[in-house]
Amino acid sequence: MSCAHRLTRISAITGGLCGLAFVTVLGAAPAFAADPFLYVGGPGCSDSGPGTQAQPFCTIKKGATVASAGQTVLVASGTYSETATVGKSGTAGSPITLRPANGATVTVTGGTSGFVVSSKSYVTISGFNITDTTSYGISVKSSNHIVISGNTVSGAGTPVSGQQAAGIYLKATTDSTVSGNNTHHNSDHGIYLSTDTSETTVQGNQSSFNANEFRRNANGIDVIGPDNTVIGNILHDNEDSGLQFYPGANNSFATLNVTYNNGDHGIDNLNVTGGRLIGNTVYHNCTSGINVEGTSGDYVVVNNIAVDNAVYPAYKGIACSRRAGNIGIWDSAPASTVVDSNLVYLSKAGTMYVFGSSFTSLAAMKAATGQEQHGLQANPLFVNAAGGDLRLSQGSPAIDSADSGVDGEQLVDIVGTPRRDDPAVPNTGIGPRAYDDRGAYEF
């Protein structure tokens, strides 16, 4: 049968040639957009069903496997004993999102990990309680544009050599965000930016009580990838340091972080270059409040508050170093490091500052090094240091005294309060605004 005979009715409608009519008909086929929502959990669920609200999937892993760009997987309240591995990538305008349904409380437990993302792009995992996994609570590898937000992650791994695991783990991942999570009581770091993770922002998280237990090693946040930003996190009572930048973490930036009662440093920097530590508050850490050592160099350390670090004898039976000081710039670092407009204070005898050599007062350090010409040695008047409230009280010398011109100074503080002038305090700061406050909190 000729084409003309086969398409007589089509040609009659279109008035076109046979071949043209064929193309026109194909082009006119309607396009059906995917349902923007997939549902998990609840009555009548089936992983062999369509994942609709009427017939949801039973498992998160089924939703995570089949979700396509632009789809959101909504999970009903409940406890899900599984590991959910994301099967596809989203796009810049149409990410894949996994989250609890509105008002739902969802716990993911007992699997190797709660969530796994590998070689994917534009995926968001938000709002889950992930606990008691044998490996990382959330594992992201070789991916980009991933958002991990608002999750609580605890109990990852086992505190035994070779079995420990971080709460949130990113490896070889770029252009991603880890924000608003609470990582606690994991057997390794709370949040770990591992090898080749870069251009990633870690913001507004809390990380506490993470511990290997068999050795001092677990940090609140551990970074060994370059060009990352760590901003506005609260890190306390971790076995090792609150925030650590180790080899590979070159050109990283830490600002507005609050780190206290950790078993080693408040912020530790070893064998890394090009770091900026701006406007952090570090208190009562076992060793230095801020530590820059080894082959580290080209650091800028400005507008921080460091109080009562390296003054108590031990952390969970591990001796603390009483010679490390509130701020310690060691080894090759002093030659290329700038420190200024920091506030340091000790309520008991100890090392106030190290800049190549140790000093018991800021005045002695200034005279010997020429650094810290706008530095202050004074009690910052925290609201309730013993209770972990490191906000500033009225009359604090940290008020209206920072350097607002330093690269990396923020327009708001850790809780989003804009920089503002306290009319009761003379402005002694420098830069375009003379009223920015030192440390993570604006009074």
Coordinates of C-alpha atoms in Angstrom, one line a residue:
M1 CA 0.0 0.0 0.0
S2 CA 1.4 3.4 -1.0
C3 CA 2.1 6.1 1.5
A4 CA -0.7 8.2 -0.1
H5 CA -3.2 5.4 0.5
R6 CA -2.1 4.7 4.1
L7 CA -2.4 8.4 5.0
T8 CA -5.4 9.4 2.9
R9 CA -7.3 10.6 6.0
I10 CA -4.3 12.4 7.5
S11 CA -3.6 14.2 4.2
A12 CA -7.2 15.2 3.9
I13 CA -7.1 16.8 7.3
T14 CA -3.7 18.5 6.9
G15 CA -3.8 19.2 3.2
G16 CA -0.1 18.5 3.2
L17 CA 2.2 16.0 1.4
C18 CA 2.4 12.5 2.7
G19 CA 5.8 12.8 4.4
L20 CA 5.0 16.3 5.8
A21 CA 1.7 14.9 7.1
F22 CA 3.6 12.1 8.9
V23 CA 5.9 14.6 10.6
T24 CA 3.1 16.9 11.6
V25 CA 1.2 14.1 13.3
L26 CA 4.2 13.1 15.3
G27 CA 4.8 16.6 16.4
A28 CA 1.2 17.1 17.4
A29 CA 1.3 14.2 20.0
P30 CA 0.5 15.6 23.4
A31 CA 3.2 15.7 26.1
F32 CA 2.3 14.5 29.6
A33 CA 4.3 16.1 32.4
A34 CA 5.3 13.8 35.3
D35 CA 3.3 14.2 38.5
P36 CA 5.4 16.6 40.6
F37 CA 4.8 14.5 43.7
L38 CA 5.5 10.9 44.7
Y39 CA 4.2 9.6 48.0
V40 CA 5.7 7.1 50.5
G41 CA 4.0 5.4 53.4
G42 CA 0.4 5.0 54.7
P43 CA -2.5 2.7 54.1
G44 CA -2.6 0.7 50.9
C45 CA 1.1 1.2 50.1
S46 CA 2.9 -0.9 47.5
D47 CA 6.3 -0.5 46.0
S48 CA 4.9 -2.0 42.8
G49 CA 2.2 0.7 42.6
P50 CA 2.3 4.2 41.1
G51 CA 3.4 6.1 44.2
T52 CA 0.3 8.3 44.1
Q53 CA -1.4 9.7 47.1
A54 CA -4.1 7.0 46.7
Q55 CA -1.5 4.2 46.4
P56 CA 1.8 5.3 47.8
F57 CA 5.1 3.4 47.8
C58 CA 6.0 1.6 51.0
T59 CA 9.7 2.5 51.1
I60 CA 11.6 5.7 50.7
K61 CA 14.2 3.8 48.6
K62 CA 11.5 3.1 46.0
G63 CA 10.6 6.8 45.8
A64 CA 14.3 7.8 45.7
T65 CA 15.0 5.3 42.9
V66 CA 12.3 6.4 40.5
A67 CA 12.0 10.1 41.2
S68 CA 12.9 12.2 38.2
A69 CA 13.9 15.9 37.7
G70 CA 11.3 18.2 39.2
Q71 CA 9.7 15.6 41.4
T72 CA 9.3 15.7 45.2
V73 CA 9.1 12.5 47.3
L74 CA 6.8 13.2 50.2
V75 CA 7.2 10.7 53.1
A76 CA 4.5 10.0 55.7
S77 CA 5.2 9.8 59.4
G78 CA 6.8 6.6 60.6
T79 CA 10.1 4.7 61.1
Y80 CA 11.7 3.3 57.9
S81 CA 14.4 0.7 58.3
E82 CA 16.2 1.0 55.1
T83 CA 18.8 2.8 53.0
A84 CA 17.5 5.1 50.3
T85 CA 19.7 5.5 47.2
V86 CA 18.9 8.3 44.8
G87 CA 18.6 6.9 41.3
K88 CA 18.5 9.9 39.1
S89 CA 19.7 13.5 38.8
G90 CA 17.6 16.7 38.8
T91 CA 18.4 19.8 36.9
A92 CA 19.1 23.4 37.9
G93 CA 15.4 24.4 37.5
S94 CA 13.9 21.1 38.4
P95 CA 15.8 19.4 41.3
I96 CA 14.8 16.1 42.9
T97 CA 13.6 16.6 46.5
L98 CA 13.1 14.1 49.3
R99 CA 11.4 15.3 52.4
P100 CA 8.7 14.4 55.0
A101 CA 5.1 15.3 54.1
N102 CA 3.9 18.5 55.8
G103 CA 3.7 17.9 59.5
A104 CA 5.2 14.4 59.3
T105 CA 8.0 13.1 61.5
V106 CA 10.1 10.6 59.7
T107 CA 12.9 8.4 61.1
V108 CA 15.3 6.5 58.8
T109 CA 17.3 3.9 60.8
G110 CA 19.1 0.6 60.7
G111 CA 20.5 0.6 57.2
T112 CA 24.1 1.0 56.0
S113 CA 23.3 4.7 55.5
G114 CA 20.0 6.6 55.7
F115 CA 20.5 8.2 52.3
V116 CA 23.1 7.6 49.5
V117 CA 23.8 10.0 46.6
S118 CA 26.4 9.0 44.1
S119 CA 27.3 10.7 40.8
K120 CA 24.2 12.8 40.9
S121 CA 23.3 16.5 40.5
Y122 CA 20.6 18.8 41.9
V123 CA 19.2 16.6 44.7
T124 CA 17.8 17.9 48.0
I125 CA 17.4 15.8 51.1
S126 CA 15.6 17.7 53.9
G127 CA 13.9 17.2 57.2
F128 CA 14.6 13.6 58.2
N129 CA 15.7 12.0 61.5
I130 CA 18.5 9.6 60.5
T131 CA 19.9 7.4 63.3
D132 CA 21.8 4.2 64.0
T133 CA 23.3 3.5 60.6
T134 CA 26.2 1.2 60.3
S135 CA 28.0 3.7 58.0
Y136 CA 27.5 7.4 57.2
G137 CA 24.1 8.8 58.1
I138 CA 24.0 10.6 54.7
S139 CA 26.6 9.7 52.1
V140 CA 27.3 11.9 49.1
K141 CA 30.0 11.1 46.6
S142 CA 31.1 12.4 43.2
S143 CA 28.1 14.7 42.9
N144 CA 27.3 18.4 42.5
H145 CA 24.6 20.8 43.5
I146 CA 23.4 18.7 46.4
V147 CA 21.4 20.2 49.3
I148 CA 21.4 18.5 52.7
S149 CA 19.3 20.6 55.0
G150 CA 17.3 20.4 58.3
N151 CA 18.1 16.8 59.1
T152 CA 19.0 15.3 62.5
V153 CA 21.8 12.7 62.2
S154 CA 23.0 10.6 65.1
G155 CA 24.4 7.2 65.9
A156 CA 26.3 6.8 62.6
G157 CA 28.8 3.9 62.7
T158 CA 30.2 2.2 65.8
P159 CA 32.9 3.6 68.1
V160 CA 35.3 0.8 67.3
S161 CA 38.4 1.1 65.1
G162 CA 37.5 0.6 61.4
Q163 CA 33.8 0.9 62.1
Q164 CA 33.4 4.6 62.9
A165 CA 31.5 6.8 60.5
A166 CA 30.6 10.5 60.1
G167 CA 27.1 11.8 60.4
I168 CA 27.1 13.6 57.0
Y169 CA 29.8 12.7 54.5
L170 CA 30.7 14.4 51.3
K171 CA 33.5 13.2 49.0
A172 CA 34.5 14.6 45.6
T173 CA 31.4 16.7 45.7
T174 CA 31.2 20.4 44.5
D175 CA 28.8 23.4 44.6
S176 CA 26.7 21.9 47.4
T177 CA 25.1 23.1 50.7
V178 CA 24.9 21.5 54.1
S179 CA 22.7 23.7 56.2
G180 CA 20.5 23.7 59.3
N181 CA 21.4 20.1 60.3
N182 CA 21.9 18.7 63.8
T183 CA 24.7 16.1 63.9
H184 CA 25.3 14.6 67.3
H185 CA 26.6 11.4 69.0
N186 CA 28.1 10.0 65.8
S187 CA 31.2 7.8 66.0
D188 CA 33.3 10.1 63.8
H189 CA 33.0 13.7 62.6
G190 CA 29.5 15.3 62.7
I191 CA 30.0 16.7 59.2
Y192 CA 32.9 15.6 57.0
L193 CA 34.0 17.4 53.8
S194 CA 36.4 14.7 52.5
T195 CA 38.8 14.6 49.6
D196 CA 38.2 16.8 46.6
T197 CA 35.0 18.3 48.0
S198 CA 35.0 22.0 47.1
E199 CA 32.9 25.2 46.6
T200 CA 30.6 23.9 49.3
T201 CA 28.9 25.9 52.0
V202 CA 28.4 24.4 55.5
Q203 CA 26.0 26.9 57.3
G204 CA 23.9 27.1 60.4
N205 CA 24.4 23.5 61.6
Q206 CA 24.8 22.3 65.1
S207 CA 27.4 19.5 65.8
S208 CA 28.1 18.1 69.2
F209 CA 29.2 15.1 71.2
N210 CA 30.7 13.3 68.3
A211 CA 33.4 10.8 69.4
N212 CA 35.5 7.8 68.3
E213 CA 35.8 7.0 72.0
F214 CA 38.8 4.7 71.5
R215 CA 41.0 7.8 70.5
R216 CA 40.6 11.5 70.3
N217 CA 39.7 12.2 66.7
A218 CA 36.1 13.1 66.0
N219 CA 35.4 16.8 65.1
G220 CA 32.2 18.7 64.9
I221 CA 33.1 19.7 61.3
D222 CA 36.1 18.3 59.5
V223 CA 37.3 19.7 56.2
I224 CA 40.0 18.3 53.9
G225 CA 38.8 19.7 50.6
P226 CA 39.7 23.2 49.2
D227 CA 37.7 26.4 48.7
N228 CA 34.9 25.7 51.1
T229 CA 32.9 28.1 53.4
V230 CA 32.0 27.2 57.0
I231 CA 29.6 29.9 58.4
G232 CA 27.4 30.3 61.4
N233 CA 27.7 26.8 63.0
I234 CA 27.5 25.9 66.7
L235 CA 30.0 23.2 67.6
H236 CA 30.5 22.0 71.1
D237 CA 31.5 19.0 73.2
N238 CA 33.1 17.1 70.4
E239 CA 35.9 14.7 71.2
D240 CA 38.5 16.5 69.1
S241 CA 38.2 20.0 67.6
G242 CA 35.0 21.9 67.0
L243 CA 36.1 22.8 63.4
Q244 CA 39.1 21.4 61.7
F245 CA 40.9 22.2 58.4
Y246 CA 43.5 19.6 57.6
P247 CA 45.8 19.0 54.5
G248 CA 43.8 19.6 51.4
A249 CA 41.6 22.3 52.8
N250 CA 43.4 25.3 51.2
N251 CA 41.7 28.6 50.7
S252 CA 38.9 27.8 53.1
F253 CA 36.8 30.4 55.0
A254 CA 35.3 30.2 58.5
T255 CA 33.2 33.0 59.9
L256 CA 30.5 33.5 62.6
N257 CA 31.1 30.0 64.1
V258 CA 30.7 29.4 67.8
T259 CA 32.8 26.6 69.1
Y260 CA 33.2 25.6 72.8
N261 CA 34.0 22.8 75.2
N262 CA 35.7 20.7 72.6
G263 CA 38.4 18.1 73.4
D264 CA 41.1 19.7 71.3
H265 CA 41.0 23.1 69.5
G266 CA 38.1 25.4 68.9
I267 CA 39.3 25.9 65.2
D268 CA 42.3 23.8 64.1
N269 CA 44.3 24.5 61.0
L270 CA 47.2 22.2 60.0
N271 CA 49.3 22.3 56.9
V272 CA 46.8 24.4 54.9
T273 CA 47.3 27.7 53.2
G274 CA 45.2 30.7 52.4
G275 CA 42.7 30.4 55.2
R276 CA 40.5 33.2 56.5
L277 CA 39.1 33.0 60.1
I278 CA 36.8 36.1 60.6
G279 CA 34.5 36.9 63.5
N280 CA 34.3 33.5 65.2
T281 CA 33.7 33.0 69.0
V282 CA 35.8 30.2 70.6
Y283 CA 35.6 29.4 74.3
H284 CA 36.9 26.9 76.8
N285 CA 38.4 24.4 74.4
C286 CA 40.9 21.9 75.7
T287 CA 43.9 23.2 73.6
S288 CA 44.0 26.4 71.5
G289 CA 40.9 28.4 70.8
I290 CA 42.3 29.1 67.3
N291 CA 45.3 27.0 66.1
V292 CA 47.3 27.5 62.9
E293 CA 50.4 25.3 62.7
G294 CA 52.7 23.1 60.6
T295 CA 53.3 24.4 57.1
S296 CA 50.2 26.6 57.2
G297 CA 50.5 30.1 55.9
D298 CA 48.9 33.1 54.2
Y299 CA 46.2 33.2 57.0
V300 CA 44.0 36.1 58.0
V301 CA 42.7 35.9 61.6
V302 CA 40.6 39.0 62.5
N303 CA 37.6 40.0 64.7
N304 CA 37.5 36.7 66.6
I305 CA 36.8 36.3 70.4
A306 CA 38.9 33.7 72.1
V307 CA 38.4 33.1 75.9
D308 CA 39.7 30.7 78.4
N309 CA 41.1 28.2 76.0
A310 CA 43.8 25.8 77.2
V311 CA 43.2 26.5 80.9
Y312 CA 41.5 23.4 82.2
P313 CA 43.4 20.2 83.0
A314 CA 41.8 17.5 81.0
Y315 CA 38.9 16.5 78.7
K316 CA 37.4 13.1 79.5
G317 CA 40.7 12.0 80.9
I318 CA 42.9 13.4 78.1
A319 CA 45.3 16.1 79.2
C320 CA 44.9 19.5 77.8
S321 CA 47.9 21.7 76.7
R322 CA 48.3 24.7 79.0
R323 CA 50.8 26.3 76.7
A324 CA 48.7 26.5 73.6
G325 CA 46.8 29.8 74.4
N326 CA 43.7 31.4 73.1
I327 CA 45.1 32.0 69.7
G328 CA 48.2 30.0 68.6
I329 CA 50.1 30.8 65.4
W330 CA 52.9 28.3 65.2
D331 CA 55.8 27.0 63.1
S332 CA 56.0 28.6 59.6
A333 CA 52.7 30.4 59.9
P334 CA 53.8 33.6 61.6
A335 CA 55.8 34.8 58.6
S336 CA 52.7 35.2 56.3
T337 CA 49.8 35.4 58.8
V338 CA 48.0 38.6 59.7
V339 CA 46.2 38.8 63.1
D340 CA 44.3 41.9 64.2
S341 CA 41.2 43.1 66.0
N342 CA 40.8 39.9 68.0
L343 CA 39.7 39.9 71.6
V344 CA 41.5 37.5 74.0
Y345 CA 40.9 36.9 77.7
L346 CA 41.8 34.4 80.4
S347 CA 40.0 34.2 83.8
K348 CA 43.0 32.2 85.2
A349 CA 46.7 32.0 84.6
G350 CA 47.8 30.6 81.3
T351 CA 49.2 31.4 77.8
M352 CA 47.3 34.3 76.4
Y353 CA 48.7 34.2 72.8
V354 CA 51.2 32.4 70.7
F355 CA 52.7 34.1 67.6
G356 CA 55.9 32.1 67.0
S357 CA 56.7 32.5 70.7
S358 CA 54.3 32.3 73.7
F359 CA 53.1 35.4 75.5
T360 CA 51.2 35.7 78.8
S361 CA 49.7 39.1 77.7
L362 CA 48.5 40.6 74.5
A363 CA 50.6 43.7 75.2
A364 CA 53.8 41.6 75.2
M365 CA 52.7 39.9 72.0
K366 CA 52.0 43.3 70.3
A367 CA 55.4 44.7 71.4
A368 CA 57.3 41.6 70.2
T369 CA 55.6 41.1 66.8
G370 CA 53.9 44.3 65.7
Q371 CA 50.7 42.3 65.1
E372 CA 47.3 42.8 66.8
Q373 CA 47.6 46.6 66.9
H374 CA 43.8 46.7 67.3
G375 CA 43.6 43.6 69.5
L376 CA 42.0 43.7 72.9
Q377 CA 42.7 41.8 76.1
A378 CA 39.4 42.0 78.1
N379 CA 36.5 40.1 79.4
P380 CA 33.9 39.9 76.6
L381 CA 31.0 39.7 79.1
F382 CA 29.3 36.6 77.7
V383 CA 25.6 36.3 78.8
N384 CA 26.2 32.8 80.3
A385 CA 29.4 31.2 79.3
A386 CA 28.9 28.2 81.6
G387 CA 25.6 27.5 79.9
G388 CA 26.9 27.9 76.4
D389 CA 25.3 31.3 75.8
L390 CA 28.1 33.3 74.3
R391 CA 26.2 36.3 73.2
L392 CA 27.5 39.7 74.4
S393 CA 26.1 41.6 77.4
Q394 CA 25.8 45.4 77.6
G395 CA 29.1 47.0 78.0
S396 CA 31.1 44.2 76.3
P397 CA 34.4 45.6 74.8
A398 CA 33.6 43.5 71.7
I399 CA 30.7 45.9 70.9
D400 CA 31.3 48.5 68.1
S401 CA 35.0 47.7 67.9
A402 CA 35.6 45.3 64.9
D403 CA 37.3 45.8 61.6
S404 CA 34.4 46.0 59.1
G405 CA 36.8 46.3 56.2
V406 CA 38.4 42.9 56.4
D407 CA 37.6 40.5 53.5
G408 CA 34.9 38.2 54.7
E409 CA 33.3 40.4 57.4
Q410 CA 29.5 39.7 57.3
L411 CA 26.7 42.2 57.2
V412 CA 24.7 40.1 59.7
D413 CA 25.7 37.9 62.6
I414 CA 25.2 34.2 63.3
V415 CA 21.4 34.6 63.9
G416 CA 20.9 37.1 61.1
T417 CA 21.0 40.3 63.2
P418 CA 22.2 43.2 61.0
R419 CA 25.2 45.2 62.1
R420 CA 24.0 48.1 64.2
D421 CA 25.4 50.9 66.3
D422 CA 25.0 50.7 70.1
P423 CA 24.5 54.4 71.0
A424 CA 25.7 53.7 74.5
V425 CA 29.2 52.6 73.3
P426 CA 31.8 54.8 71.5
N427 CA 32.6 53.5 68.0
T428 CA 36.2 52.3 68.0
G429 CA 36.0 49.9 65.1
I430 CA 37.8 50.5 61.7
G431 CA 36.7 50.1 58.2
P432 CA 33.5 51.5 56.4
R433 CA 31.4 50.8 59.5
A434 CA 33.0 51.7 62.9
Y435 CA 30.3 49.8 64.8
D436 CA 30.6 46.1 63.9
D437 CA 31.0 43.8 66.9
R438 CA 33.7 41.2 67.3
G439 CA 32.9 37.5 67.4
A440 CA 29.9 35.7 66.1
Y441 CA 27.2 37.7 67.8
E442 CA 26.1 41.3 67.2
F443 CA 24.8 42.9 70.5

